[in-house]
Coordinates of C-alpha atoms in Angstrom, one line a residue:
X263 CA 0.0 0.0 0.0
X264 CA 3.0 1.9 0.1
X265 CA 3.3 4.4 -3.1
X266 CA 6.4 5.9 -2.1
X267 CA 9.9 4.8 -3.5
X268 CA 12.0 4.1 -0.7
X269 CA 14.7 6.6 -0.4
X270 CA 18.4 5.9 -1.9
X271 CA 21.3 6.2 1.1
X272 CA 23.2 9.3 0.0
X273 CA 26.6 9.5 1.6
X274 CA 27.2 12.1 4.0
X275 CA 30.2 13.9 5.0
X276 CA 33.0 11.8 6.7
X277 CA 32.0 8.4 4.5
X278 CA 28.9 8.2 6.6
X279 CA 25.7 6.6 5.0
X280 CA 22.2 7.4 6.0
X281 CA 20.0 4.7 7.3
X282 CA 16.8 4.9 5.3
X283 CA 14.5 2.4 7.4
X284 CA 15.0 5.1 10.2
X285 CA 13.2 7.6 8.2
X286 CA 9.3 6.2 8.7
X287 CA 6.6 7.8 10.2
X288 CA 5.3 6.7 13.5
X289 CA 3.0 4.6 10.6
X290 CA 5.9 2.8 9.7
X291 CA 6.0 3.9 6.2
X292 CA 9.1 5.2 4.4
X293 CA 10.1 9.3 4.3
X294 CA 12.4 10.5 1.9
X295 CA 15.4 12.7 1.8
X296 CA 13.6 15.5 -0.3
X297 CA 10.7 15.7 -1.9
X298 CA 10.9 17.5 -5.6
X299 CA 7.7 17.9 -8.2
X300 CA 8.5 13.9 -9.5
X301 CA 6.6 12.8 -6.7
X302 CA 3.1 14.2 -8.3
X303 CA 4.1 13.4 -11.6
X304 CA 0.2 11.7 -11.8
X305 CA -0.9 14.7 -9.5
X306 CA -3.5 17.3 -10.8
X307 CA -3.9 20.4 -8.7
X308 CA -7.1 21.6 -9.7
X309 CA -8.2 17.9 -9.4
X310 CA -6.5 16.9 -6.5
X311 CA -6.2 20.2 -4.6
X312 CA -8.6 22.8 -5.6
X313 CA -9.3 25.9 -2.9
X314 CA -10.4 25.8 0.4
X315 CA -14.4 25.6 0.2
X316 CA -14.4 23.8 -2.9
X317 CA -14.6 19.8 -4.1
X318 CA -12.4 18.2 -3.4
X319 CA -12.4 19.6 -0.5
X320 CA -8.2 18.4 0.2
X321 CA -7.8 22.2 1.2
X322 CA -10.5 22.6 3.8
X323 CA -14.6 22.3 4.0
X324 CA -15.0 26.4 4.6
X325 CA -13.3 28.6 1.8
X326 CA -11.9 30.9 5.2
X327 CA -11.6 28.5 7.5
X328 CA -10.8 30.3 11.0
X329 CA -10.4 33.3 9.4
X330 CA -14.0 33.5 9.4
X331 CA -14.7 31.1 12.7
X332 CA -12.3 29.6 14.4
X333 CA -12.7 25.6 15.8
X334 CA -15.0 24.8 18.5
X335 CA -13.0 24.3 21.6
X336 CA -14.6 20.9 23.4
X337 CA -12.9 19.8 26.3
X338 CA -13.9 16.7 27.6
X339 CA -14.8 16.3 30.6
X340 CA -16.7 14.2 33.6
X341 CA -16.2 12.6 36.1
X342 CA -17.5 11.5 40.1
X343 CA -21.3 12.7 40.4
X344 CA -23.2 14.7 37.6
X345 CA -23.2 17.3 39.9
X346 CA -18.9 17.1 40.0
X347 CA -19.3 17.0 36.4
X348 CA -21.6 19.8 36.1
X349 CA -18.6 22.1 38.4
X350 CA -16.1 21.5 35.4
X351 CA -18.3 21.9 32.8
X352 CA -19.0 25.6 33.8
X353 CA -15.7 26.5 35.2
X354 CA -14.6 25.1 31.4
X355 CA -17.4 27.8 29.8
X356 CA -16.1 30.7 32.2
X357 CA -12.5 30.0 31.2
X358 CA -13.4 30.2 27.6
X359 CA -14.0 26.5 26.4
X360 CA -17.0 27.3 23.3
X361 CA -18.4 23.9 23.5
X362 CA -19.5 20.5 26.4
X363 CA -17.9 17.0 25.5
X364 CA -18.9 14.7 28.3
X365 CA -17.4 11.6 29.5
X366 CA -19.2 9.0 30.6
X367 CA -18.4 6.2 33.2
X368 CA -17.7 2.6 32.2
X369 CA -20.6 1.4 34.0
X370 CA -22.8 3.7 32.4
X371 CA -21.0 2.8 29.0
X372 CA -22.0 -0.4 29.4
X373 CA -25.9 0.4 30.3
X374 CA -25.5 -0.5 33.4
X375 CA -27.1 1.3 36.8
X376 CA -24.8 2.4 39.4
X377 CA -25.9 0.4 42.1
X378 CA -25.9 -2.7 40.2
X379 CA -23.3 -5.4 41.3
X380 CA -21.2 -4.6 38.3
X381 CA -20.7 -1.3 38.7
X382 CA -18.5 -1.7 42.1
X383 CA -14.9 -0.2 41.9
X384 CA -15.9 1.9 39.0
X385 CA -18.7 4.4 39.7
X386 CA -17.2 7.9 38.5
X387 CA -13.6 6.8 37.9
X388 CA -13.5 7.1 34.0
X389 CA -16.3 9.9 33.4
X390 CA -19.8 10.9 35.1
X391 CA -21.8 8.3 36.7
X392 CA -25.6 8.0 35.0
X393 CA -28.1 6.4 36.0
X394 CA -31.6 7.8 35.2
X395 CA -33.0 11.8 33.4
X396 CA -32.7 13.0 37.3
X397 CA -28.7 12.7 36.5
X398 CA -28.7 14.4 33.0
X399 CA -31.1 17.0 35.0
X400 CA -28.3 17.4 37.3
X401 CA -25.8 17.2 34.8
X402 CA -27.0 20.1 33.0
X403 CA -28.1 22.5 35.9
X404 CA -27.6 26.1 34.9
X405 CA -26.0 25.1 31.7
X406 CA -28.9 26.3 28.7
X407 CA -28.7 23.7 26.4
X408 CA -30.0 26.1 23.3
X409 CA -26.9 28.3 23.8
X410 CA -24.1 25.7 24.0
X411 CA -23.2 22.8 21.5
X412 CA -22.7 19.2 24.0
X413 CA -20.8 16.2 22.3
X414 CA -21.7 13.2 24.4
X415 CA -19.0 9.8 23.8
X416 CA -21.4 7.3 24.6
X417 CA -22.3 4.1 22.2
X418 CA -24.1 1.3 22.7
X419 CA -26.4 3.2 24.9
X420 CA -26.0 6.7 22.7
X421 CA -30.0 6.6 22.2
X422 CA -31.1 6.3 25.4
X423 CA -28.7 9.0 26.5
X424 CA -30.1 11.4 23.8
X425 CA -33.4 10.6 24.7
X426 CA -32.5 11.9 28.6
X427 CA -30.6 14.8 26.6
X428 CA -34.1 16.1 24.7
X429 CA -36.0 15.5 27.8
X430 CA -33.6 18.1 29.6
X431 CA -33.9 20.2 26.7
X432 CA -37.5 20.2 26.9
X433 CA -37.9 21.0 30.2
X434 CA -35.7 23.7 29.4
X435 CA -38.3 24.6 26.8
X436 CA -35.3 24.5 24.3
X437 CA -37.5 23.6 20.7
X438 CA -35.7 20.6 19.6
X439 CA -34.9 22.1 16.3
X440 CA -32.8 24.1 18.4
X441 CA -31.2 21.7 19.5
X442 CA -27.2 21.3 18.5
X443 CA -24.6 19.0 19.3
X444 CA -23.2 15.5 18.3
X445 CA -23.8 11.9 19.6
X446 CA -20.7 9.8 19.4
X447 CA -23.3 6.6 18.5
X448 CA -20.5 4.7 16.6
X449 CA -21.2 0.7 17.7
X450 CA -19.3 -0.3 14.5
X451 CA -15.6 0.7 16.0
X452 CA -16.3 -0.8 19.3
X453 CA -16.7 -4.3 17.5
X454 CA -13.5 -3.1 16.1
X455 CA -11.4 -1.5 18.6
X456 CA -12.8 0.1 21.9
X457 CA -15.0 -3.2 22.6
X458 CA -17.6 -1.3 24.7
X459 CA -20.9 -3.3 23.0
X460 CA -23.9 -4.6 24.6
X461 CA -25.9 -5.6 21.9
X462 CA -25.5 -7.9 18.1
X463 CA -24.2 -5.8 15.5
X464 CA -27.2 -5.9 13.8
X465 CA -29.8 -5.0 16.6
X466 CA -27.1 -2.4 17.1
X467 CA -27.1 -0.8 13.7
X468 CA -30.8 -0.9 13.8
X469 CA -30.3 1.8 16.8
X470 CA -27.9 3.8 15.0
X471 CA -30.4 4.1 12.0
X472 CA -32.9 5.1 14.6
X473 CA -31.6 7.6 15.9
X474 CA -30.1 9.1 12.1
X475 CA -34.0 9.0 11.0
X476 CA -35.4 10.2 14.3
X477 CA -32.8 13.3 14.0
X478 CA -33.4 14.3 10.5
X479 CA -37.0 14.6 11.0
X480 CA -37.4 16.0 14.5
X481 CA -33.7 17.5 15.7
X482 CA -32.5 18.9 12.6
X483 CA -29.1 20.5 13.6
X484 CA -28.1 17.9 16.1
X485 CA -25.3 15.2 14.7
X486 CA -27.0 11.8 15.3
X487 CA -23.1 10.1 14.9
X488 CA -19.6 10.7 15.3
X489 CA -18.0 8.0 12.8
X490 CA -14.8 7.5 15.0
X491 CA -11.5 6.7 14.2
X492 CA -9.9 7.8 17.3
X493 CA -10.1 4.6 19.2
X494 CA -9.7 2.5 16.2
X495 CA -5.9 4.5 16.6
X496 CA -5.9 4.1 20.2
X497 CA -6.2 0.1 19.5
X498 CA -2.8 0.6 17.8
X499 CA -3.6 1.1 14.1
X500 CA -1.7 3.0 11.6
X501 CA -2.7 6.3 10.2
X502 CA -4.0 4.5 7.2
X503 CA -5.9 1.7 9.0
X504 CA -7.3 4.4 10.8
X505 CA -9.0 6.5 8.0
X506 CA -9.6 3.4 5.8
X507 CA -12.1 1.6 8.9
X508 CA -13.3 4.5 9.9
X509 CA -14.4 6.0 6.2
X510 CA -15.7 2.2 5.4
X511 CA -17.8 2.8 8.7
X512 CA -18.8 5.5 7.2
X513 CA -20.2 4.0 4.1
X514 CA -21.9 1.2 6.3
X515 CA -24.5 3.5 8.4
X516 CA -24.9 5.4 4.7
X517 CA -25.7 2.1 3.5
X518 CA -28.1 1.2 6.4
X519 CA -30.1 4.8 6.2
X520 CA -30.6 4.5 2.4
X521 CA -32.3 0.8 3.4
X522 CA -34.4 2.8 5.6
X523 CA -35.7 5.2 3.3
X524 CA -33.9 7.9 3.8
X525 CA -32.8 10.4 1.1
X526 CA -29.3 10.6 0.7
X527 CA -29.0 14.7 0.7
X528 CA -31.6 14.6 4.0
X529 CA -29.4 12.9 6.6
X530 CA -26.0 13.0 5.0
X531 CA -25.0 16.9 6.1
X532 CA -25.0 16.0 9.9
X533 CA -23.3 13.0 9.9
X534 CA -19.6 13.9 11.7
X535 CA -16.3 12.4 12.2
X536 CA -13.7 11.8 14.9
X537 CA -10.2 11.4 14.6
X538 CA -7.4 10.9 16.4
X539 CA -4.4 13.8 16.4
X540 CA -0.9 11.3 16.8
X541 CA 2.7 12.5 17.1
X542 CA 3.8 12.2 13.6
X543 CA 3.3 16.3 12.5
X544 CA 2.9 15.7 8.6
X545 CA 1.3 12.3 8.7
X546 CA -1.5 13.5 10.6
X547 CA -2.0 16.4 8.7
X548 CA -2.0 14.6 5.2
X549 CA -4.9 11.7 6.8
X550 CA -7.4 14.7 7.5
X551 CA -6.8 16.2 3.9
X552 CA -7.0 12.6 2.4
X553 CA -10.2 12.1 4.4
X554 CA -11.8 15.0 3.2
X555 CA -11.2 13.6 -0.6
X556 CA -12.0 10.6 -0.4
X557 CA -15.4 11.0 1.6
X558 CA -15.8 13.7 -1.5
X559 CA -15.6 11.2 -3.7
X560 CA -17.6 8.2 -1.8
X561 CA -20.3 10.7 -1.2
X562 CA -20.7 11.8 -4.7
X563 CA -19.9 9.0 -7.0
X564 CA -20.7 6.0 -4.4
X565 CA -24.0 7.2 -3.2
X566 CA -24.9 10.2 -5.9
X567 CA -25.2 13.2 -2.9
X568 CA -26.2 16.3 -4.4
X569 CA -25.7 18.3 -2.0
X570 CA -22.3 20.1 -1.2
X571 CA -23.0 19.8 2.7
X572 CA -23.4 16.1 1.7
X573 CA -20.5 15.8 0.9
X574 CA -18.1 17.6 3.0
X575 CA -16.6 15.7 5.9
X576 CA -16.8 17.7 8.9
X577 CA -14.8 16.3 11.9
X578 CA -13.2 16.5 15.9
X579 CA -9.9 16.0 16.3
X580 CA -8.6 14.6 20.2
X581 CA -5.3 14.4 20.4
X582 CA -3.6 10.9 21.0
X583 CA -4.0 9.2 25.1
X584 CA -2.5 6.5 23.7
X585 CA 1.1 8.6 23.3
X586 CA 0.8 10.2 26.5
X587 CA 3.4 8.7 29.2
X588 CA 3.2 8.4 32.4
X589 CA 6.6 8.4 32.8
X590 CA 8.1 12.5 32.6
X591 CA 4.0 13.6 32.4
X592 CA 4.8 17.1 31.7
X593 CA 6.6 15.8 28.3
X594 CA 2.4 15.5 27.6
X595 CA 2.2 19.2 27.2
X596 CA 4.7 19.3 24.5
X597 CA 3.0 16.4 22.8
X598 CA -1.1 17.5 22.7
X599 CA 1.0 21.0 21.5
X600 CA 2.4 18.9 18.3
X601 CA -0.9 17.2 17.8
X602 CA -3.1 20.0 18.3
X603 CA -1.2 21.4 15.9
X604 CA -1.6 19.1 13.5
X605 CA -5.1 19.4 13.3
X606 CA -5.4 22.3 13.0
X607 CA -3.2 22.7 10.3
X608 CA -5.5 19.5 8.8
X609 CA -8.4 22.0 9.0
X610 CA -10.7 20.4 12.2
X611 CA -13.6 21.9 13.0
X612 CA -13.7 20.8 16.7
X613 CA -10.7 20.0 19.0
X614 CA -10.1 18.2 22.2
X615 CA -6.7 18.7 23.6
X616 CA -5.7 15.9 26.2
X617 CA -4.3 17.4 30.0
X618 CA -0.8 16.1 31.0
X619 CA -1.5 14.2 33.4
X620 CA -4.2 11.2 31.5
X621 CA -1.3 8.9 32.0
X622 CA -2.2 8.7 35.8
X623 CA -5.9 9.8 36.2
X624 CA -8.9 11.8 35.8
X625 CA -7.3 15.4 34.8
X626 CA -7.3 17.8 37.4
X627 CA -8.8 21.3 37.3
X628 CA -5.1 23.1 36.9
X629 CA -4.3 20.5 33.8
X630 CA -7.6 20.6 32.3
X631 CA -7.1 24.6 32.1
X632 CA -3.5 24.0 30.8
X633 CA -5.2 21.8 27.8
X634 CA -7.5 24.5 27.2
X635 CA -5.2 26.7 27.2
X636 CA -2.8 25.3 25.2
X637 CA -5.7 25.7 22.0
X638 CA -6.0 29.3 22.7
X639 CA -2.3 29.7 22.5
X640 CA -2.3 28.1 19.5
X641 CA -5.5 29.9 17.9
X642 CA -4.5 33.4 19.0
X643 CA -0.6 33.7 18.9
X644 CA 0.6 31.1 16.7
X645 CA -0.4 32.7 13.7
X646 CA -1.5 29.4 11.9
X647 CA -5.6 30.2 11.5
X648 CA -4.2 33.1 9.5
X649 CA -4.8 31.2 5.7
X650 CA -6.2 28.6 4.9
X651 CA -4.3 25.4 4.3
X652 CA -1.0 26.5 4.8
X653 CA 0.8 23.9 3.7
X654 CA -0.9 23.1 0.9
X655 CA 1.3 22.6 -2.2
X656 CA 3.8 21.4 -0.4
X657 CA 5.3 18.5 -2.4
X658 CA 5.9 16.4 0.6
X659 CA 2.7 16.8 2.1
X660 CA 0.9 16.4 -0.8
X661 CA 2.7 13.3 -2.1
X662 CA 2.3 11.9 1.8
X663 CA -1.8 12.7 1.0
X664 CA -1.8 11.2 -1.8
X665 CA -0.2 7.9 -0.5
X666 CA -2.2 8.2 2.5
X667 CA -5.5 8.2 0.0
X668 CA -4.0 5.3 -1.8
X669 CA -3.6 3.1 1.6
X670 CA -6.9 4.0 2.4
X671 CA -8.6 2.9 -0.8
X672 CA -6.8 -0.6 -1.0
X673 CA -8.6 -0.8 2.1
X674 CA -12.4 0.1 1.5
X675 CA -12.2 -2.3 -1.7
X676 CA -11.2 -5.2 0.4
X677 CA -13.8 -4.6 2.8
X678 CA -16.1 -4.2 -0.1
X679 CA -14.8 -7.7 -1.3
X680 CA -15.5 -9.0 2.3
X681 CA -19.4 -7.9 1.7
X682 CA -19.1 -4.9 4.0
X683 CA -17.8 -3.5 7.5
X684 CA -20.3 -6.4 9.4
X685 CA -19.0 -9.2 7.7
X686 CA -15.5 -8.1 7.9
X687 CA -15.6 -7.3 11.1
X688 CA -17.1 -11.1 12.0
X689 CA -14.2 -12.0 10.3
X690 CA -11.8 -10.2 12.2
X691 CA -10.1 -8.5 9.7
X692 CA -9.6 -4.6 11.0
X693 CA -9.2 -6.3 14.3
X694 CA -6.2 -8.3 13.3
X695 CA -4.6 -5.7 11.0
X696 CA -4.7 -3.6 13.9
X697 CA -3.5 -6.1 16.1
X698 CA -0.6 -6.6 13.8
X699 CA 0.3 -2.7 13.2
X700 CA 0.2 -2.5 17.6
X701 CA 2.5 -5.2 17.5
X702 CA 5.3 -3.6 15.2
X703 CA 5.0 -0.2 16.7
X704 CA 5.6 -2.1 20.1
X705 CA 8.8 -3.8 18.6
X706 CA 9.7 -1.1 17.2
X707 CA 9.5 0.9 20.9
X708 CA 11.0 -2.0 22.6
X709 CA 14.1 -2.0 19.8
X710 CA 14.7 1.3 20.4
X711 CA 13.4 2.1 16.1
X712 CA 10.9 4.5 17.8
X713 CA 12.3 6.8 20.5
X714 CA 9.4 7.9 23.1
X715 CA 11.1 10.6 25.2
X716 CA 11.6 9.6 28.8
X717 CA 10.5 5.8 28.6
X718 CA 13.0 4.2 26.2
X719 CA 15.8 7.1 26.6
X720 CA 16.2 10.4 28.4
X721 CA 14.9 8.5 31.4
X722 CA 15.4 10.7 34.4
X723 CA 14.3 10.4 37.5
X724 CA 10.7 12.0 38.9
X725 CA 8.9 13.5 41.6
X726 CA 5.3 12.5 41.7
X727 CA 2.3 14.7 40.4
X728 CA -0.8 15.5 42.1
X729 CA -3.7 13.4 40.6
X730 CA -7.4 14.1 40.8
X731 CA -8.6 10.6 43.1
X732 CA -12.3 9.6 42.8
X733 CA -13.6 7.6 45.8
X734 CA -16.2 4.8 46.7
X735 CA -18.3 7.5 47.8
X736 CA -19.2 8.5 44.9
X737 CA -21.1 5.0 44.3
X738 CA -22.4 5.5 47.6
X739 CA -24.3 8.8 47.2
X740 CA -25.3 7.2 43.6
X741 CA -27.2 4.2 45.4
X742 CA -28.9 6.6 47.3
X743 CA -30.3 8.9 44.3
X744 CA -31.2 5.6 42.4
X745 CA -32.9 4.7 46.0
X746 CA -34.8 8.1 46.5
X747 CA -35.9 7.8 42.8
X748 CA -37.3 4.7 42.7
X749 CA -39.4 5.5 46.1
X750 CA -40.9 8.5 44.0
X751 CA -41.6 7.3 40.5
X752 CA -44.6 5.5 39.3
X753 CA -43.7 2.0 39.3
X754 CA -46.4 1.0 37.2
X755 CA -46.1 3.7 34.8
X756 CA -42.5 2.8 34.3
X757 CA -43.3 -1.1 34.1
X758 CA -45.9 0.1 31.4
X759 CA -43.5 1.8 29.4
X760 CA -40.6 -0.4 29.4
X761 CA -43.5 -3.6 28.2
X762 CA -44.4 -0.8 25.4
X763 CA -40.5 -0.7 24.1
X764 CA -40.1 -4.5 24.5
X765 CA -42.9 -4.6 22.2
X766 CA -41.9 -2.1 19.9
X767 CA -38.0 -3.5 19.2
X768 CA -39.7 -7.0 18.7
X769 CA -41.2 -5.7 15.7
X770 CA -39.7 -2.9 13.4
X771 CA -41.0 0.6 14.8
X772 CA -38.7 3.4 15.5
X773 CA -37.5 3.1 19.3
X774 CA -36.5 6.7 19.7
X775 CA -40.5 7.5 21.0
X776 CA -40.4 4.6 23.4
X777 CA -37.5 5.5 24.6
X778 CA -37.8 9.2 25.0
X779 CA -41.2 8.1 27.1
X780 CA -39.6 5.5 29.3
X781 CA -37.0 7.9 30.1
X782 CA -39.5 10.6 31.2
X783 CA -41.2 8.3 33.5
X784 CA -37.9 7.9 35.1
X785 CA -36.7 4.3 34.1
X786 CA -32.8 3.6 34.6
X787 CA -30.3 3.3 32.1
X788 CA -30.1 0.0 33.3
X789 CA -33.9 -0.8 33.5
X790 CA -34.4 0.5 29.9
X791 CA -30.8 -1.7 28.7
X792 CA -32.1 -4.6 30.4
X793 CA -35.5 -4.4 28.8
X794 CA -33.8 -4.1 25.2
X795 CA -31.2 -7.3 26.2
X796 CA -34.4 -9.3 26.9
X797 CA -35.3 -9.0 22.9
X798 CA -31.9 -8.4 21.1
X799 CA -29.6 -10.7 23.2
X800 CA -26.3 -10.2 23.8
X801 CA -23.1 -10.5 22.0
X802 CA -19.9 -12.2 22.6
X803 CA -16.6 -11.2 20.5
X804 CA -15.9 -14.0 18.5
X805 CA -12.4 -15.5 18.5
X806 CA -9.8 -14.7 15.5
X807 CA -8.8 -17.4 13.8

């Protein structure tokens, strides 16, 4: 997949050779000496480059970019209680963060209650513990959901949540078609990489396509999906692997929404992406403008889109946890710097820049400001939102584009010869490529091919850093919320309501309304995730062969 020539070995001065096979990018693929116009001998520029605003969109989706608006700052954020949660998110606002991501805890990840056996040692710890709408109420307190834009990473679950989302909005008297924001709701890369499912694949998908018609007829400028990419990276892929199984996602819940009945120029403007920002500068910068052109081309010629909001891929950039160490943690800054970099030279429209200390725990208040900081640095004194693209042109990053396109296509026709993303993935085959690429990269760490600073040289020694702890208290005061609640709700009404979406997923009906009324009668996350198990099952991983 590799359409670069490997470089020759030029001697240097003193009789010294260079080693090529140290020149790679953190990908592993070859970088040259120098890069001269015979590396786009096949390249076009009015084909292949355009302007900024313009198909294919290699240059950027907006023909200012920031020059008219810059990125939407979104840290993420939650942890402990929703009412910890709700503390960060509005210190966040008044420090200058423009829009909510929100974290949720594994338990709630998993559609699980707090209070459930399951949940012990893990109530809080990796994001906001929810239960039930009386936590999204508190989640949300004092925070008007028609004047901010919230991301919410949740997945197998994503609908539910939403549905506790429009009920807050409503009793906000917010007008859903007010409503903005994005729903991470990607279930194909946690079969893939993050492995956070509950449900088959295809009872899944049938959610996902729920919730893409349900928002393009009643919550117009709200992003039913986030088609992720940034844990497939986390699990270890390259940069290719990474754009190639997150674009064939792509095409699968594209697939799955024409079935439905859904016209492609209706739904296709508000579906998002999410990729990951990774230490290799020009790399990362040449997969976001290869994204762009290939989703231009998928969009128009694969699926016959129309319209140009169709076809313009809009996406978040996070920059990498997985290269964050916890060894030297304040080498982190430097690092989400790079990255952030990087996408925004790759022309994001949304950016989540990791706190230094990840490596160890939940960011603390001083590091989460540093992240934030670190953006506005970068926005206001760096001088890189001047122009747009400003790198584009440059042979080496257009030649790395171009080979990063390439990769990515070999990719999407061998899923396509698989029969899809669903059949490849019972296959196993992006697991096991990605498997594979985490296994080189590791060798290559371990063999000292890869330098991480302060873990396999300049090792120093440290002093610990303070860390933000969550207790067991946390679960505690959530038992006794999901106690109070249950003592005050209409048991019946919820027993009604929860036999009324059992009903509806047996058959083929929309769940979104049965779910938004279940949640308004106050049924758990778990309550609601339990009654949906009882139709669609469970699903267990199957083995790679």
């Amino acid at each position: 997949m590799d359409r670069l020539r490997k470089p020759d070995a030029p001697e240097l001065a003193g009789g010294k050779s260079e080693v090529p096979d140290k020149f790679t990018t953190v990908s592993g693929h070859p970088i040259e000496r120098l890069y001269t116009p015979e590396h786009l001998a096949d390249w076009n520029s009015t084909r292949d480059l355009g302007v900024p605003g313009e198909p294919p969109y290699t240059r950027g989706i907006h023909p200012s970019m920031y020059r008219e608006r810059l990125w939407t700052m979104r840290q993420f954020a939650g942890f402990g209680s929703a009412a910890d949660t709700n503390h960060r998110l509005r210190y966040l606002l008044s420090q200058g963060q423009t829009g909510l991501s929100v974290a949720f805890d594994l338990p709630t990840l998993m559609g699980y209650d707090s209070d459930h056996p399951l949940a012990e040692g893990e109530v809080g710890k990796c994001g906001v513990a929810i239960s039930s709408l009386a936590d999204v109420e508190a989640l949300f307190d004092q925070i008007p959901i028609g004047d901010v834009t919230t991301s919410m990473t949740i997945n197998s679950p994503a609908a539910i949540l939403w549905a506790m989302y429009l009920a807050v909005a409503e009793k906000q008297k917010v007008g859903w078609n007010a409503v903005r924001g994005t729903l991470q709701n990607d279930i194909l890369k946690e079969y893939i990489a993050q492995k956070e499912f509950i449900y088959p694949p295809e009872p899944s998908m049938r959610l996902v396509t729920d919730t893409i018609e349900f928002g393009t007829r009643h919550v117009p400028q709200f992003n039913t999906i986030s088609i992720s990419g940034y844990h497939i990276r986390e699990a270890g892929s390259t940069a290719i692997q990474e754009l190639a199984f997150t674009l064939r996602d792509g095409i699968e819940y594209v697939e799955w929404a024409i079935r439905r009945g859904l016209p492609i120029d209706e739904f296709a403007p508000r579906l998002s992406f999410f990729f990951n920002a990774h230490n290799d500068f020009f790399e990362e910068i040449a997969k976001y403008r290869a994204a762009r052109r290939i989703w231009y081309h998928i969009m128009t010629k694969r699926f016959g889109a129309k319209s140009p909001r169709s076809r313009a891929l809009r996406f978040h950039a996070q920059t990498a946890g997985c290269s964050l160490t916890a060894q030297q943690p304040y080498n982190n800054i430097v690092r989400t710097a790079l990255q952030a970099m990087a996408a925004v030279l790759g022309g994001t429209q949304s950016l989540h820049t990791n706190s230094l200390d990840e490596a160890w725990a939940l960011p603390t208040e001083f590091a989460a400001t540093l992240a934030l900081r670190t953006q506005q640095v970068i926005a206001h004194e760096s001088g890189v939102a001047n122009t747009a693209d400003p790198l584009g042109g440059s042979y080496f990053v257009e030649a790395l584009t171009n080979q990063i396109e390439s990769g990515a296509w070999d990719y999407i026709r061998k899923i396509d010869s698989l029969g899809g993303m669903l059949p490849a993935i019972e296959r196993s085959f992006p697991q096991s490529e990605i498997a594979n690429a985490s296994y080189r990269y590791q060798m290559e760490i371990d063999h000292k091919k890869k330098i991480i600073v302060g873990v396999n040289e300049y090792v120093s020694e440290e002093k610990p850093i303070h860390t933000l702890q969550i207790d067991e208290s946390i679960r505690a005061q959530q038992i006794d919320r999901l106690r109070e609640l249950r003592a005050h709700r209409s048991s019946d009404e919820v027993a009604r309501r929860l036999s009324s979406l059992r009903t509806a997923a047996a058959g083929e009906a929309n769940l979104m309304p049965f779910l938004y009324d279940a949640v308004k009668a106050y049924a758990t996350l778990g309550e609601i995730c339990e009654a949906l198990r009882d139709v669609f099952g469970t699903y267990h991983e199957t083995a790679v062969t």
